[in-house]
N, CA and C atoms as an extended XYZ file, in Angstrom:
264
Properties=species:S:1:pos:R:3:atomname:S:1:resname:S:1:resid:I:1 pbc="F F F"
N       -81.350       18.644      -26.882 N   PRO     1
C       -80.797       19.729      -26.504 CA  PRO     1
C       -79.505       19.582      -25.793 C   PRO     1
N       -79.157       18.377      -24.994 N   GLN     2
C       -78.202       18.451      -24.342 CA  GLN     2
C       -77.065       18.384      -25.212 C   GLN     2
N       -77.102       17.814      -26.275 N   LEU     3
C       -76.128       17.276      -27.136 CA  LEU     3
C       -75.577       18.423      -27.719 C   LEU     3
N       -76.450       19.795      -27.997 N   PHE     4
C       -76.059       20.969      -28.764 CA  PHE     4
C       -75.734       21.795      -27.562 C   PHE     4
N       -75.727       21.813      -26.633 N   ASP     5
C       -75.196       22.339      -25.039 CA  ASP     5
C       -73.674       21.828      -25.056 C   ASP     5
N       -73.462       20.593      -25.240 N   LYS     6
C       -72.168       20.107      -25.221 CA  LYS     6
C       -71.161       20.410      -26.361 C   LYS     6
N       -72.167       20.414      -27.653 N   ILE     7
C       -71.225       20.965      -28.890 CA  ILE     7
C       -70.927       22.760      -28.601 C   ILE     7
N       -71.821       23.362      -28.022 N   THR     8
C       -71.577       24.512      -27.817 CA  THR     8
C       -70.224       24.783      -26.851 C   THR     8
N       -70.183       24.142      -25.772 N   GLU     9
C       -69.252       24.317      -24.747 CA  GLU     9
C       -67.835       23.764      -25.676 C   GLU     9
N       -67.993       22.681      -26.397 N   VAL    10
C       -66.470       22.098      -26.975 CA  VAL    10
C       -66.169       23.302      -28.115 C   VAL    10
N       -67.144       23.385      -28.801 N   ALA    11
C       -66.917       24.452      -30.127 CA  ALA    11
C       -66.355       25.890      -29.856 C   ALA    11
N       -66.964       26.354      -28.841 N   LEU    12
C       -66.449       27.937      -28.495 CA  LEU    12
C       -65.239       28.413      -28.393 C   LEU    12
N       -64.408       27.558      -27.708 N   PRO    13
C       -62.925       27.740      -27.786 CA  PRO    13
C       -62.272       27.543      -28.973 C   PRO    13
N       -62.885       26.664      -29.828 N   ARG    14
C       -62.246       26.218      -30.858 CA  ARG    14
C       -62.735       26.704      -32.175 C   ARG    14
N       -63.390       27.451      -32.238 N   LEU    15
C       -64.265       28.257      -33.634 CA  LEU    15
C       -63.324       28.650      -34.577 C   LEU    15
N       -62.029       29.118      -34.005 N   ARG    16
C       -61.181       29.975      -34.717 CA  ARG    16
C       -60.229       28.609      -35.436 C   ARG    16
N       -60.381       27.697      -35.158 N   GLU    17
C       -59.680       26.436      -35.839 CA  GLU    17
C       -60.636       25.875      -37.181 C   GLU    17
N       -62.012       26.100      -37.360 N   PHE    18
C       -62.933       26.008      -38.080 CA  PHE    18
C       -62.554       26.248      -39.453 C   PHE    18
N       -62.644       25.591      -40.329 N   ASN    19
C       -62.702       26.601      -42.040 CA  ASN    19
C       -63.992       26.897      -41.912 C   ASN    19
N       -64.273       27.753      -43.287 N   SER    20
C       -65.393       28.556      -43.363 CA  SER    20
C       -66.725       27.546      -43.378 C   SER    20
N       -66.626       26.079      -44.270 N   GLN    21
C       -67.599       25.366      -44.071 CA  GLN    21
C       -67.916       25.242      -43.035 C   GLN    21
N       -66.844       24.501      -41.892 N   GLY    22
C       -67.011       24.040      -40.635 CA  GLY    22
C       -67.839       25.230      -39.755 C   GLY    22
N       -67.358       26.474      -40.172 N   ILE    23
C       -68.504       27.565      -39.356 CA  ILE    23
C       -69.781       27.476      -39.749 C   ILE    23
N       -70.147       27.998      -40.913 N   ALA    24
C       -71.242       27.762      -41.535 CA  ALA    24
C       -72.185       26.855      -41.472 C   ALA    24
N       -71.423       25.297      -41.244 N   ASN    25
C       -72.432       24.118      -40.949 CA  ASN    25
C       -72.471       24.277      -39.416 C   ASN    25
N       -71.534       24.595      -38.395 N   THR    26
C       -72.272       24.480      -37.135 CA  THR    26
C       -73.565       25.412      -36.987 C   THR    26
N       -73.290       26.578      -37.377 N   VAL    27
C       -74.759       27.445      -37.063 CA  VAL    27
C       -75.702       26.923      -37.861 C   VAL    27
N       -75.589       26.470      -39.085 N   TRP    28
C       -76.616       25.431      -39.946 CA  TRP    28
C       -77.355       24.538      -38.950 C   TRP    28
N       -76.491       23.670      -38.436 N   ALA    29
C       -77.053       22.592      -37.629 CA  ALA    29
C       -77.870       22.806      -36.531 C   ALA    29
N       -77.173       23.948      -35.881 N   PHE    30
C       -78.092       24.722      -34.496 CA  PHE    30
C       -79.712       24.933      -35.243 C   PHE    30
N       -79.253       25.867      -35.983 N   ALA    31
C       -80.757       26.410      -36.499 CA  ALA    31
C       -81.632       25.458      -37.126 C   ALA    31
N       -80.881       24.558      -37.779 N   THR    32
C       -81.949       23.236      -38.515 CA  THR    32
C       -82.686       22.393      -37.514 C   THR    32
N       -82.184       22.326      -36.316 N   VAL    33
C       -82.878       21.313      -35.090 CA  VAL    33
C       -83.658       22.291      -33.983 C   VAL    33
N       -83.410       23.668      -34.545 N   GLY    34
C       -84.250       25.002      -33.508 CA  GLY    34
C       -83.317       24.651      -32.117 C   GLY    34
N       -82.407       24.702      -32.254 N   HIS    35
C       -81.460       24.836      -30.922 CA  HIS    35
C       -80.510       26.268      -31.069 C   HIS    35
N       -81.071       27.026      -30.654 N   PHE    36
C       -80.373       28.655      -30.044 CA  PHE    36
C       -79.557       28.519      -29.092 C   PHE    36
N       -78.343       29.047      -29.709 N   SER    37
C       -77.464       29.264      -28.566 CA  SER    37
C       -76.326       30.751      -28.869 C   SER    37
N       -77.165       31.814      -28.336 N   PRO    38
C       -76.674       33.077      -28.547 CA  PRO    38
C       -75.283       33.156      -28.319 C   PRO    38
N       -74.395       32.475      -27.138 N   GLN    39
C       -73.117       32.652      -27.344 CA  GLN    39
C       -72.577       32.017      -28.621 C   GLN    39
N       -72.782       31.060      -28.710 N   LEU    40
C       -72.322       30.619      -30.110 CA  LEU    40
C       -72.501       31.446      -31.544 C   LEU    40
N       -73.967       31.704      -31.514 N   PHE    41
C       -73.837       32.735      -32.781 CA  PHE    41
C       -72.939       34.063      -32.506 C   PHE    41
N       -72.939       34.821      -31.256 N   ASP    42
C       -72.270       35.526      -31.307 CA  ASP    42
C       -70.587       35.520      -31.524 C   ASP    42
N       -70.108       34.251      -31.075 N   LYS    43
C       -68.791       33.998      -31.066 CA  LYS    43
C       -68.617       33.787      -32.500 C   LYS    43
N       -69.536       32.866      -33.104 N   THR    44
C       -69.372       32.618      -34.889 CA  THR    44
C       -69.232       33.909      -35.542 C   THR    44
N       -69.899       34.907      -35.313 N   ALA    45
C       -69.876       36.321      -36.021 CA  ALA    45
C       -68.437       36.639      -35.802 C   ALA    45
N       -67.725       37.021      -34.482 N   GLU    46
C       -66.703       37.341      -34.337 CA  GLU    46
C       -65.484       36.671      -35.098 C   GLU    46
N       -65.602       35.326      -35.260 N   VAL    47
C       -64.524       34.799      -36.128 CA  VAL    47
C       -64.896       34.722      -37.349 C   VAL    47
N       -66.194       35.044      -37.789 N   ALA    48
C       -66.377       34.908      -39.014 CA  ALA    48
C       -66.265       35.913      -39.885 C   ALA    48
N       -66.387       37.393      -39.199 N   ILE    49
C       -66.328       38.644      -39.911 CA  ILE    49
C       -65.008       38.757      -40.382 C   ILE    49
N       -63.844       38.460      -40.070 N   PRO    50
C       -62.175       38.743      -40.528 CA  PRO    50
C       -62.284       37.713      -41.530 C   PRO    50
N       -62.924       36.655      -41.881 N   ARG    51
C       -62.731       35.414      -42.435 CA  ARG    51
C       -63.543       35.411      -43.947 C   ARG    51
N       -64.480       36.272      -43.766 N   LEU    52
C       -65.727       36.069      -44.752 CA  LEU    52
C       -65.447       36.094      -46.256 C   LEU    52
N       -64.064       36.451      -46.614 N   ARG    53
C       -63.575       36.184      -47.923 CA  ARG    53
C       -63.341       34.909      -48.447 C   ARG    53
N       -62.999       34.320      -47.387 N   GLU    54
C       -62.571       32.443      -47.190 CA  GLU    54
C       -63.941       31.584      -47.726 C   GLU    54
N       -65.101       32.183      -47.357 N   PHE    55
C       -66.441       31.748      -47.368 CA  PHE    55
C       -66.754       31.926      -49.073 C   PHE    55
N       -67.566       30.526      -49.336 N   ASN    56
C       -67.944       30.676      -50.529 CA  ASN    56
C       -69.305       30.962      -50.770 C   ASN    56
N       -70.014       30.688      -51.807 N   SER    57
C       -71.660       31.198      -51.714 CA  SER    57
C       -72.516       30.209      -50.957 C   SER    57
N       -72.071       29.004      -50.870 N   GLN    58
C       -73.032       28.245      -50.056 CA  GLN    58
C       -72.453       28.413      -48.366 C   GLN    58
N       -71.452       28.691      -48.213 N   ASP    59
C       -71.183       29.044      -46.990 CA  ASP    59
C       -71.956       30.107      -46.351 C   ASP    59
N       -71.816       31.418      -47.056 N   ILE    60
C       -72.534       32.781      -46.764 CA  ILE    60
C       -74.082       32.094      -46.550 C   ILE    60
N       -74.736       31.549      -47.710 N   ALA    61
C       -76.024       31.319      -47.944 CA  ALA    61
C       -76.635       30.317      -46.565 C   ALA    61
N       -75.716       29.718      -45.826 N   ASN    62
C       -75.952       28.678      -44.692 CA  ASN    62
C       -75.862       29.527      -43.501 C   ASN    62
N       -75.031       30.519      -43.511 N   THR    63
C       -74.696       31.318      -42.542 CA  THR    63
C       -75.982       32.151      -42.284 C   THR    63
N       -76.331       32.903      -43.332 N   VAL    64
C       -76.968       33.804      -43.184 CA  VAL    64
C       -78.692       33.439      -42.859 C   VAL    64
N       -78.956       31.936      -43.561 N   TRP    65
C       -80.306       31.271      -43.653 CA  TRP    65
C       -80.231       31.126      -41.742 C   TRP    65
N       -79.254       30.625      -41.061 N   ALA    66
C       -79.055       30.151      -40.028 CA  ALA    66
C       -79.487       31.224      -38.813 C   ALA    66
N       -78.514       32.337      -39.180 N   TYR    67
C       -79.012       33.603      -38.341 CA  TYR    67
C       -80.243       34.037      -38.464 C   TYR    67
N       -81.057       33.915      -39.585 N   ALA    68
C       -82.366       34.339      -39.847 CA  ALA    68
C       -83.346       33.488      -39.125 C   ALA    68
N       -82.956       32.415      -39.441 N   THR    69
C       -84.082       31.290      -38.753 CA  THR    69
C       -84.139       31.097      -37.343 C   THR    69
N       -82.891       31.389      -36.512 N   VAL    70
C       -83.266       31.429      -35.169 CA  VAL    70
C       -83.341       33.143      -34.554 C   VAL    70
N       -83.350       34.136      -35.264 N   GLY    71
C       -83.593       35.433      -35.155 CA  GLY    71
C       -82.774       35.912      -34.644 C   GLY    71
N       -81.537       35.449      -34.572 N   HIS    72
C       -80.148       35.988      -34.034 CA  HIS    72
C       -79.629       37.623      -34.662 C   HIS    72
N       -79.468       38.482      -34.270 N   SER    73
C       -79.448       39.702      -34.940 CA  SER    73
C       -77.388       39.824      -34.607 C   SER    73
N       -77.010       40.285      -36.149 N   SER    74
C       -75.493       40.645      -35.846 CA  SER    74
C       -75.618       41.728      -37.194 C   SER    74
N       -75.797       42.953      -36.805 N   PRO    75
C       -75.551       43.819      -37.828 CA  PRO    75
C       -74.137       44.042      -38.714 C   PRO    75
N       -73.160       43.744      -37.586 N   GLN    76
C       -71.732       43.661      -38.218 CA  GLN    76
C       -71.469       42.587      -39.237 C   GLN    76
N       -71.991       41.670      -38.963 N   LEU    77
C       -71.889       39.841      -39.753 CA  LEU    77
C       -72.479       40.571      -40.819 C   LEU    77
N       -73.829       41.024      -40.995 N   PHE    78
C       -74.331       41.170      -42.197 CA  PHE    78
C       -73.905       42.319      -43.074 C   PHE    78
N       -73.298       43.345      -42.263 N   ASP    79
C       -72.736       44.514      -42.984 CA  ASP    79
C       -71.648       43.736      -43.728 C   ASP    79
N       -70.761       42.955      -43.039 N   LYS    80
C       -69.584       42.548      -43.891 CA  LYS    80
C       -69.959       41.654      -45.064 C   LYS    80
N       -71.071       40.679      -44.392 N   ILE    81
C       -71.350       39.584      -45.851 CA  ILE    81
C       -71.926       40.560      -46.878 C   ILE    81
N       -72.708       41.533      -46.964 N   THR    82
C       -72.943       42.554      -47.802 CA  THR    82
C       -71.723       42.993      -48.645 C   THR    82
N       -70.644       43.423      -47.776 N   GLU    83
C       -69.579       44.158      -48.462 CA  GLU    83
C       -68.694       43.219      -49.268 C   GLU    83
N       -68.574       41.808      -48.609 N   VAL    84
C       -67.957       40.751      -49.262 CA  VAL    84
C       -68.730       40.057      -50.518 C   VAL    84
N       -69.951       39.942      -50.501 N   ALA    85
C       -70.814       39.215      -51.247 CA  ALA    85
C       -71.308       39.871      -52.764 C   ALA    85
N       -71.626       41.394      -52.234 N   LEU    86
C       -72.363       42.074      -53.432 CA  LEU    86
C       -71.173       42.086      -54.555 C   LEU    86
N       -70.174       42.086      -54.714 N   PRO    87
C       -69.217       42.070      -55.525 CA  PRO    87
C       -68.805       40.891      -56.399 C   PRO    87
N       -69.196       39.893      -56.052 N   ARG    88
C       -69.143       38.293      -56.440 CA  ARG    88
C       -70.033       38.229      -57.678 C   ARG    88
Protein backbone atom coordinates (compact mmCIF):
# COMPACT_ATOMS: atom_id res chain seq x y z
CA PRO A 1 0.00 0.00 0.00
CA GLN A 2 2.78 2.51 0.77
CA LEU A 3 4.28 1.96 -2.68
CA PHE A 4 0.98 2.73 -4.40
CA ASP A 5 0.40 5.74 -2.16
CA LYS A 6 3.79 7.06 -3.27
CA ILE A 7 3.00 6.30 -6.93
CA THR A 8 -0.22 8.31 -6.54
CA GLU A 9 1.70 11.22 -5.05
CA VAL A 10 4.23 11.23 -7.88
CA ALA A 11 1.82 10.45 -10.73
CA LEU A 12 -0.96 12.95 -9.99
CA PRO A 13 0.90 16.08 -11.11
CA ARG A 14 2.40 14.25 -14.10
CA LEU A 15 -0.56 12.33 -15.56
CA ARG A 16 -0.86 14.77 -18.45
CA GLU A 17 2.63 13.66 -19.53
CA PHE A 18 1.58 9.99 -19.79
CA ASN A 19 0.68 8.49 -23.13
CA SER A 20 -2.59 6.58 -23.46
CA GLN A 21 -0.98 3.25 -22.59
CA GLY A 22 0.66 4.74 -19.51
CA ILE A 23 -2.66 6.16 -18.33
CA ALA A 24 -4.47 2.86 -18.85
CA ASN A 25 -1.68 0.78 -17.32
CA THR A 26 -1.55 2.95 -14.21
CA VAL A 27 -5.21 2.48 -13.26
CA TRP A 28 -5.03 -1.17 -14.36
CA ALA A 29 -2.10 -1.77 -11.98
CA PHE A 30 -3.94 -0.16 -9.07
CA ALA A 31 -7.04 -2.27 -9.72
CA THR A 32 -5.00 -5.45 -10.18
CA VAL A 33 -3.45 -5.17 -6.73
CA GLY A 34 -6.69 -3.93 -5.19
CA HIS A 35 -5.36 -0.52 -4.21
CA PHE A 36 -7.97 2.17 -4.68
CA SER A 37 -6.96 5.80 -4.93
CA PRO A 38 -10.03 7.97 -5.61
CA GLN A 39 -7.78 10.98 -6.29
CA LEU A 40 -5.84 9.08 -8.95
CA PHE A 41 -8.97 7.69 -10.61
CA ASP A 42 -10.63 11.13 -10.64
CA LYS A 43 -7.55 12.78 -12.12
CA THR A 44 -7.13 9.97 -14.65
CA ALA A 45 -10.68 10.53 -15.90
CA GLU A 46 -10.05 14.26 -16.17
CA VAL A 47 -6.88 13.68 -18.20
CA ALA A 48 -8.22 10.81 -20.30
CA ILE A 49 -11.55 12.26 -21.43
CA PRO A 50 -10.18 14.80 -23.94
CA ARG A 51 -7.58 12.28 -25.16
CA LEU A 52 -9.67 9.12 -25.60
CA ARG A 53 -9.24 9.14 -29.37
CA GLU A 54 -5.56 8.37 -28.71
CA PHE A 55 -6.51 5.18 -26.81
CA ASN A 56 -6.42 1.89 -28.68
CA SER A 57 -8.87 -0.91 -27.90
CA GLN A 58 -6.59 -2.44 -25.27
CA ASP A 59 -6.13 0.91 -23.50
CA ILE A 60 -9.91 1.41 -23.40
CA ALA A 61 -10.53 -2.14 -22.17
CA ASN A 62 -7.91 -1.86 -19.42
CA THR A 63 -9.27 1.49 -18.29
CA VAL A 64 -12.89 0.33 -18.17
CA TRP A 65 -11.87 -2.87 -16.37
CA ALA A 66 -9.91 -0.90 -13.78
CA TYR A 67 -12.78 1.46 -12.98
CA ALA A 68 -15.25 -1.42 -12.78
CA THR A 69 -12.93 -3.52 -10.62
CA VAL A 70 -12.41 -0.84 -7.99
CA GLY A 71 -16.03 0.33 -8.27
CA HIS A 72 -15.14 3.91 -9.13
CA SER A 73 -17.96 5.76 -10.84
CA SER A 74 -17.06 8.15 -13.61
CA PRO A 75 -20.13 8.78 -15.79
CA GLN A 76 -18.41 11.42 -17.92
CA LEU A 77 -15.53 9.06 -18.70
CA PHE A 78 -17.84 6.18 -19.59
CA ASP A 79 -20.06 8.42 -21.73
CA LYS A 80 -17.01 9.62 -23.65
CA ILE A 81 -15.69 6.06 -24.03
CA THR A 82 -19.07 5.04 -25.46
CA GLU A 83 -18.95 7.94 -27.89
CA VAL A 84 -15.39 7.14 -29.02
CA ALA A 85 -15.45 3.34 -28.96
CA LEU A 86 -18.78 2.53 -30.60
CA PRO A 87 -17.89 3.84 -34.08
CA ARG A 88 -14.70 1.72 -34.13
